[in-house]
């Protein structure tokens, strides 16, 4: 089968389009014929092996898993003997290791039925970014009537966060660049701040920061006296800590302030996929796709994500 493989860490040039064997299955696995795969910043981090602690999991000298890609949508080709909830022909979406390929082996509990009102491309961009946005709002204990600020509102996580916060009944303000104001407004934001022309104003019960380029002191200044900040990823911070440096600082400061300063380590969980499917089926959440690339052009898709210009998600078709 065709796949995007990587045998060393580095820039997008280390990703090559090659022929590889189909992955072997175990009794608890599902073999999925991939139709689309999402591209997110995690793909770049695993490709580059940065920040360095990533390599403790992914391999110290070279990647343990040769095929990149985590978000997947496709059709079940075969199931292991212990799998009873899925059958060949089922359309599914979820997470895996090795989505940038024609076929991928997935643990059965890592996928769920694809929402009927989504294309494979739409479904492929939901699992990681949608789950991250949902868990960030849950960690921030969002409630109806609260004022929520989403920084990075036009990004992969941000586009989901704006819609989900509105679905929970919050008053949502999005922060984005001039070119993306119309998109964030269409997603349902009540107010939009153009960060190229204005600073954040007002006070908020909950701030979700997906951009990672503002100091904690500036975020705290925009909170109500008992408000909450949830730090969701973010770039920068150097080769050793990356965006995790700010989260570590927040955890250390949190016990000494009235505000709640929280980091987030999101995991894609089956019940979150089901919850997202319900929001999508009801038309309350619509995935935003910025660009689509063929499988052979994954290196270019990763470059597009890494330059920070994408509005919404990037997807690869197989």
Short mmCIF file of C-alpha atoms in Angstrom, two decimals:
data_model
loop_
_atom_site.label_atom_id
_atom_site.label_comp_id
_atom_site.label_asym_id
_atom_site.label_seq_id
_atom_site.Cartn_x
_atom_site.Cartn_y
_atom_site.Cartn_z
CA UNK A 1 0.00 0.00 0.00
CA UNK A 2 1.01 3.65 -0.37
CA UNK A 3 1.91 5.62 2.75
CA UNK A 4 3.84 8.61 4.06
CA UNK A 5 6.84 7.28 5.99
CA UNK A 6 9.55 8.83 8.13
CA UNK A 7 12.83 7.25 9.26
CA UNK A 8 14.48 10.25 10.94
CA UNK A 9 13.47 13.47 12.68
CA UNK A 10 13.54 16.74 10.83
CA UNK A 11 11.58 19.16 8.64
CA UNK A 12 8.84 18.10 6.24
CA UNK A 13 11.45 16.86 3.78
CA UNK A 14 11.91 13.72 5.94
CA UNK A 15 8.41 12.58 4.93
CA UNK A 16 8.45 10.35 1.85
CA UNK A 17 5.74 8.74 -0.27
CA UNK A 18 6.49 5.01 -0.37
CA UNK A 19 5.17 1.46 -0.72
CA UNK A 20 4.82 -0.43 2.57
CA UNK A 21 3.11 -3.61 3.75
CA UNK A 22 -0.41 -3.51 5.10
CA UNK A 23 -0.38 -3.45 8.91
CA UNK A 24 -0.98 -6.82 10.63
CA UNK A 25 -4.04 -7.13 12.86
CA UNK A 26 -4.68 -8.55 16.32
CA UNK A 27 -7.97 -9.92 17.68
CA UNK A 28 -8.91 -6.49 19.11
CA UNK A 29 -8.12 -4.46 16.00
CA UNK A 30 -10.04 -3.02 13.09
CA UNK A 31 -8.48 -2.60 9.64
CA UNK A 32 -9.70 0.66 8.12
CA UNK A 33 -9.54 1.64 4.46
CA UNK A 34 -8.53 5.27 4.86
CA UNK A 35 -10.51 7.87 2.90
CA UNK A 36 -9.28 10.98 4.70
CA UNK A 37 -6.85 11.95 7.45
CA UNK A 38 -6.62 15.14 9.48
CA UNK A 39 -3.43 17.16 9.88
CA UNK A 40 -2.79 18.92 13.19
CA UNK A 41 0.22 20.47 14.98
CA UNK A 42 0.90 17.16 16.74
CA UNK A 43 1.93 15.72 13.37
CA UNK A 44 4.64 18.37 13.09
CA UNK A 45 5.88 17.78 16.65
CA UNK A 46 6.22 14.03 16.07
CA UNK A 47 7.86 14.62 12.70
CA UNK A 48 10.40 17.06 14.14
CA UNK A 49 10.81 15.27 17.47
CA UNK A 50 10.25 18.60 19.25
CA UNK A 51 10.13 19.58 22.00
CA UNK A 52 12.75 16.98 22.94
CA UNK A 53 10.66 15.23 25.65
CA UNK A 54 8.40 14.03 22.78
CA UNK A 55 11.18 11.59 21.90
CA UNK A 56 10.82 9.79 25.22
CA UNK A 57 7.59 8.40 23.78
CA UNK A 58 8.17 8.52 20.02
CA UNK A 59 11.77 7.25 19.97
CA UNK A 60 15.06 8.82 21.08
CA UNK A 61 17.12 8.58 17.88
CA UNK A 62 14.46 7.89 15.27
CA UNK A 63 10.67 7.52 15.19
CA UNK A 64 9.34 4.21 16.51
CA UNK A 65 6.27 4.57 14.29
CA UNK A 66 7.29 5.17 10.67
CA UNK A 67 3.91 6.32 9.34
CA UNK A 68 2.59 9.69 10.51
CA UNK A 69 -1.02 10.80 10.95
CA UNK A 70 -3.46 10.39 13.84
CA UNK A 71 -6.94 11.61 12.81
CA UNK A 72 -8.66 9.16 10.47
CA UNK A 73 -11.96 8.54 8.68
CA UNK A 74 -12.68 5.58 6.47
CA UNK A 75 -14.46 2.28 5.92
CA UNK A 76 -13.94 -0.85 8.00
CA UNK A 77 -12.21 -3.47 5.83
CA UNK A 78 -11.88 -6.26 8.42
CA UNK A 79 -12.33 -6.80 12.16
CA UNK A 80 -10.54 -8.94 14.73
CA UNK A 81 -12.27 -11.92 16.33
CA UNK A 82 -12.93 -10.01 19.58
CA UNK A 83 -14.57 -7.04 17.85
CA UNK A 84 -18.37 -7.18 17.96
CA UNK A 85 -19.47 -3.54 17.71
CA UNK A 86 -18.16 -3.01 14.17
CA UNK A 87 -18.31 -4.93 10.90
CA UNK A 88 -16.80 -4.62 7.41
CA UNK A 89 -18.39 -1.79 5.50
CA UNK A 90 -19.04 0.43 8.52
CA UNK A 91 -18.01 4.07 8.09
CA UNK A 92 -15.94 5.22 11.08
CA UNK A 93 -13.79 8.06 12.39
CA UNK A 94 -11.32 8.28 15.26
CA UNK A 95 -7.61 8.21 16.07
CA UNK A 96 -4.76 5.86 15.29
CA UNK A 97 -1.05 5.66 14.55
CA UNK A 98 -0.37 5.82 10.83
CA UNK A 99 -3.35 7.57 9.23
CA UNK A 100 -1.34 8.84 6.24
CA UNK A 101 -1.72 5.54 4.40
CA UNK A 102 -4.22 3.61 2.32
CA UNK A 103 -4.94 1.25 5.25
CA UNK A 104 -4.46 1.56 8.98
CA UNK A 105 -4.81 -0.75 11.95
CA UNK A 106 -6.90 0.78 14.74
CA UNK A 107 -7.91 -0.42 18.19
CA UNK A 108 -11.67 -0.88 17.99
CA UNK A 109 -12.34 1.43 20.95
CA UNK A 110 -10.48 4.28 19.19
CA UNK A 111 -13.09 4.69 16.45
CA UNK A 112 -16.81 5.44 16.36
CA UNK A 113 -19.51 5.50 13.67
CA UNK A 114 -19.02 8.45 11.33
CA UNK A 115 -21.75 11.10 11.61
CA UNK A 116 -24.09 10.53 8.69
CA UNK A 117 -24.21 14.22 7.78
CA UNK A 118 -20.43 14.50 7.39
CA UNK A 119 -18.19 13.62 4.48
CA UNK A 120 -15.10 11.55 5.23
CA UNK A 121 -13.06 14.74 4.91
CA UNK A 122 -15.24 16.49 7.48
CA UNK A 123 -15.14 13.55 9.87
CA UNK A 124 -11.36 13.20 9.64
CA UNK A 125 -10.71 16.62 11.17
CA UNK A 126 -12.97 16.14 14.21
CA UNK A 127 -11.35 13.66 16.65
CA UNK A 128 -8.28 15.45 18.04
CA UNK A 129 -9.26 19.11 17.66
CA UNK A 130 -12.93 18.54 18.51
CA UNK A 131 -12.07 16.46 21.57
CA UNK A 132 -9.49 19.02 22.70
CA UNK A 133 -12.00 21.88 22.47
CA UNK A 134 -14.68 19.87 24.28
CA UNK A 135 -12.36 18.82 27.09
CA UNK A 136 -11.00 22.37 27.48
CA UNK A 137 -14.51 23.72 27.99
CA UNK A 138 -15.34 20.91 30.39
CA UNK A 139 -12.12 21.49 32.34
CA UNK A 140 -13.03 25.16 32.54
CA UNK A 141 -16.52 24.17 33.82
CA UNK A 142 -18.29 26.26 31.22
CA UNK A 143 -21.87 27.19 32.08
CA UNK A 144 -24.72 28.87 30.25
CA UNK A 145 -24.55 32.65 30.46
CA UNK A 146 -20.81 32.84 31.09
CA UNK A 147 -18.53 35.10 29.11
CA UNK A 148 -15.97 32.95 27.27
CA UNK A 149 -12.93 34.23 25.38
CA UNK A 150 -11.39 31.95 22.75
CA UNK A 151 -7.89 33.02 21.69
CA UNK A 152 -6.98 31.47 18.35
CA UNK A 153 -10.66 31.27 17.43
CA UNK A 154 -9.98 30.56 13.74
CA UNK A 155 -7.58 27.66 14.36
CA UNK A 156 -8.25 23.95 14.38
CA UNK A 157 -9.21 23.78 18.07
CA UNK A 158 -10.56 27.32 18.18
CA UNK A 159 -13.20 26.81 15.48
CA UNK A 160 -14.60 23.89 17.47
CA UNK A 161 -14.33 25.78 20.78
CA UNK A 162 -16.36 28.75 19.53
CA UNK A 163 -19.19 26.52 18.33
CA UNK A 164 -19.19 24.26 21.39
CA UNK A 165 -19.15 27.20 23.80
CA UNK A 166 -22.17 28.64 22.01
CA UNK A 167 -23.87 25.23 22.19
CA UNK A 168 -23.32 25.30 25.97
CA UNK A 169 -25.06 28.69 26.12
CA UNK A 170 -22.04 30.94 26.65
CA UNK A 171 -21.49 34.47 25.33
CA UNK A 172 -18.43 33.98 23.13
CA UNK A 173 -15.74 36.43 22.09
CA UNK A 174 -13.21 35.18 19.55
CA UNK A 175 -9.70 36.52 19.00
CA UNK A 176 -8.25 36.21 15.48
CA UNK A 177 -6.58 38.13 12.66
CA UNK A 178 -8.33 40.54 10.30
CA UNK A 179 -8.65 38.01 7.48
CA UNK A 180 -10.48 35.52 9.70
CA UNK A 181 -13.05 37.80 11.35
CA UNK A 182 -15.85 36.78 8.97
CA UNK A 183 -15.20 33.08 9.61
CA UNK A 184 -15.29 33.46 13.41
CA UNK A 185 -18.48 35.51 13.14
CA UNK A 186 -20.11 32.83 10.98
CA UNK A 187 -19.20 30.23 13.59
CA UNK A 188 -21.43 32.09 16.05
CA UNK A 189 -19.09 34.33 18.05
CA UNK A 190 -21.00 37.19 19.66
CA UNK A 191 -17.96 39.48 19.48
CA UNK A 192 -14.64 39.30 17.65
CA UNK A 193 -11.36 41.00 18.57
CA UNK A 194 -8.86 41.58 15.78
CA UNK A 195 -5.55 41.09 17.58
CA UNK A 196 -3.67 42.99 14.85
CA UNK A 197 -5.58 46.17 15.69
CA UNK A 198 -6.74 45.94 19.30
CA UNK A 199 -5.83 44.46 22.66
CA UNK A 200 -8.17 42.17 24.60
CA UNK A 201 -10.77 44.21 26.43
CA UNK A 202 -13.46 43.30 28.94
CA UNK A 203 -13.48 40.57 31.56
CA UNK A 204 -14.30 36.91 31.10
CA UNK A 205 -15.35 33.95 33.23
CA UNK A 206 -13.35 31.55 31.10
CA UNK A 207 -10.46 32.05 28.70
CA UNK A 208 -9.34 29.28 26.35
CA UNK A 209 -5.92 30.13 24.95
CA UNK A 210 -5.03 27.96 21.98
CA UNK A 211 -2.43 30.35 20.57
CA UNK A 212 0.15 30.27 23.35
CA UNK A 213 1.75 33.67 22.75
CA UNK A 214 0.39 35.74 25.65
CA UNK A 215 1.81 35.98 29.13
CA UNK A 216 -0.24 34.57 31.99
CA UNK A 217 -0.31 38.02 33.59
CA UNK A 218 -2.10 39.43 30.53
CA UNK A 219 -4.61 36.62 30.55
CA UNK A 220 -5.29 37.01 34.28
CA UNK A 221 -5.92 40.73 33.76
CA UNK A 222 -8.85 39.82 31.50
CA UNK A 223 -10.46 37.45 34.02
CA UNK A 224 -13.23 38.04 36.50
CA UNK A 225 -11.98 37.76 40.12
CA UNK A 226 -12.64 34.01 40.19
CA UNK A 227 -12.30 33.31 36.47
CA UNK A 228 -10.48 30.43 34.80
CA UNK A 229 -7.78 30.16 32.14
CA UNK A 230 -7.30 26.89 30.26
CA UNK A 231 -4.08 26.70 28.26
CA UNK A 232 -4.53 24.51 25.20
CA UNK A 233 -1.27 23.65 23.48
CA UNK A 234 0.45 26.59 21.85
CA UNK A 235 3.78 26.93 20.11
CA UNK A 236 7.06 28.55 21.06
CA UNK A 237 8.90 27.95 24.31
CA UNK A 238 12.03 26.45 22.77
CA UNK A 239 13.19 22.94 21.94
CA UNK A 240 12.98 21.57 25.48
CA UNK A 241 9.57 22.67 26.75
CA UNK A 242 7.69 24.04 23.74
CA UNK A 243 4.23 25.31 24.68
CA UNK A 244 4.33 23.22 27.86
CA UNK A 245 6.49 25.79 29.62
CA UNK A 246 3.56 28.16 30.13
CA UNK A 247 1.34 25.33 31.36
CA UNK A 248 3.98 24.37 33.91
CA UNK A 249 4.15 27.97 35.11
CA UNK A 250 0.37 28.06 35.43
CA UNK A 251 0.32 24.88 37.53
CA UNK A 252 2.98 26.31 39.87
CA UNK A 253 1.17 29.64 40.27
CA UNK A 254 -2.34 28.23 40.57
CA UNK A 255 -2.30 27.43 44.34
CA UNK A 256 -1.41 31.04 45.20
CA UNK A 257 -4.07 32.98 43.25
CA UNK A 258 -7.87 33.22 43.25
CA UNK A 259 -8.01 32.51 39.54
CA UNK A 260 -7.93 28.95 38.25
CA UNK A 261 -4.94 28.54 35.91
CA UNK A 262 -5.14 25.19 34.19
CA UNK A 263 -3.28 23.25 31.54
CA UNK A 264 -4.84 20.55 29.40
CA UNK A 265 -3.57 17.20 28.19
CA UNK A 266 -6.36 16.10 25.89
CA UNK A 267 -7.05 12.46 25.07
CA UNK A 268 -9.50 11.26 22.44
CA UNK A 269 -12.07 9.22 24.36
CA UNK A 270 -14.99 7.19 22.97
CA UNK A 271 -17.63 9.13 24.88
CA UNK A 272 -16.24 12.42 23.57
CA UNK A 273 -16.48 11.15 19.99
CA UNK A 274 -20.11 10.22 20.67
CA UNK A 275 -20.82 13.64 22.19
CA UNK A 276 -19.23 15.42 19.23
CA UNK A 277 -21.25 13.25 16.86
CA UNK A 278 -24.44 14.39 18.59
CA UNK A 279 -23.51 18.07 18.29
CA UNK A 280 -22.65 17.54 14.61
CA UNK A 281 -25.83 15.56 13.86
CA UNK A 282 -27.87 18.38 15.43
CA UNK A 283 -26.10 20.94 13.23
CA UNK A 284 -24.64 22.78 16.22
CA UNK A 285 -21.04 22.05 15.24
CA UNK A 286 -19.69 22.10 11.68
CA UNK A 287 -16.03 21.23 10.98
CA UNK A 288 -14.13 23.97 9.16
CA UNK A 289 -11.74 22.79 6.43
CA UNK A 290 -9.13 25.23 5.19
CA UNK A 291 -7.44 23.14 2.50
CA UNK A 292 -7.38 19.60 1.16
CA UNK A 293 -4.22 17.81 -0.03
CA UNK A 294 -3.72 14.42 -1.72
CA UNK A 295 -1.77 11.77 0.19
CA UNK A 296 1.41 12.32 -1.80
CA UNK A 297 1.43 16.01 -0.76
CA UNK A 298 1.43 15.44 3.01
CA UNK A 299 4.78 17.30 3.37
CA UNK A 300 3.18 20.41 1.89
CA UNK A 301 0.13 19.98 4.14
CA UNK A 302 2.38 19.87 7.21
CA UNK A 303 4.21 23.01 6.07
CA UNK A 304 0.86 24.76 5.62
CA UNK A 305 -0.19 23.87 9.17
CA UNK A 306 3.14 24.87 10.67
CA UNK A 307 3.19 28.33 9.13
CA UNK A 308 0.07 29.19 11.16
CA UNK A 309 -2.00 30.50 8.27
CA UNK A 310 -4.69 27.83 8.17
CA UNK A 311 -8.24 28.86 9.02
CA UNK A 312 -9.74 25.76 10.58
CA UNK A 313 -8.38 22.33 9.68
CA UNK A 314 -6.27 20.78 6.95
CA UNK A 315 -7.22 17.37 5.57
CA UNK A 316 -5.52 14.74 3.42
CA UNK A 317 -7.54 12.62 1.01
CA UNK A 318 -6.50 9.05 0.24
#
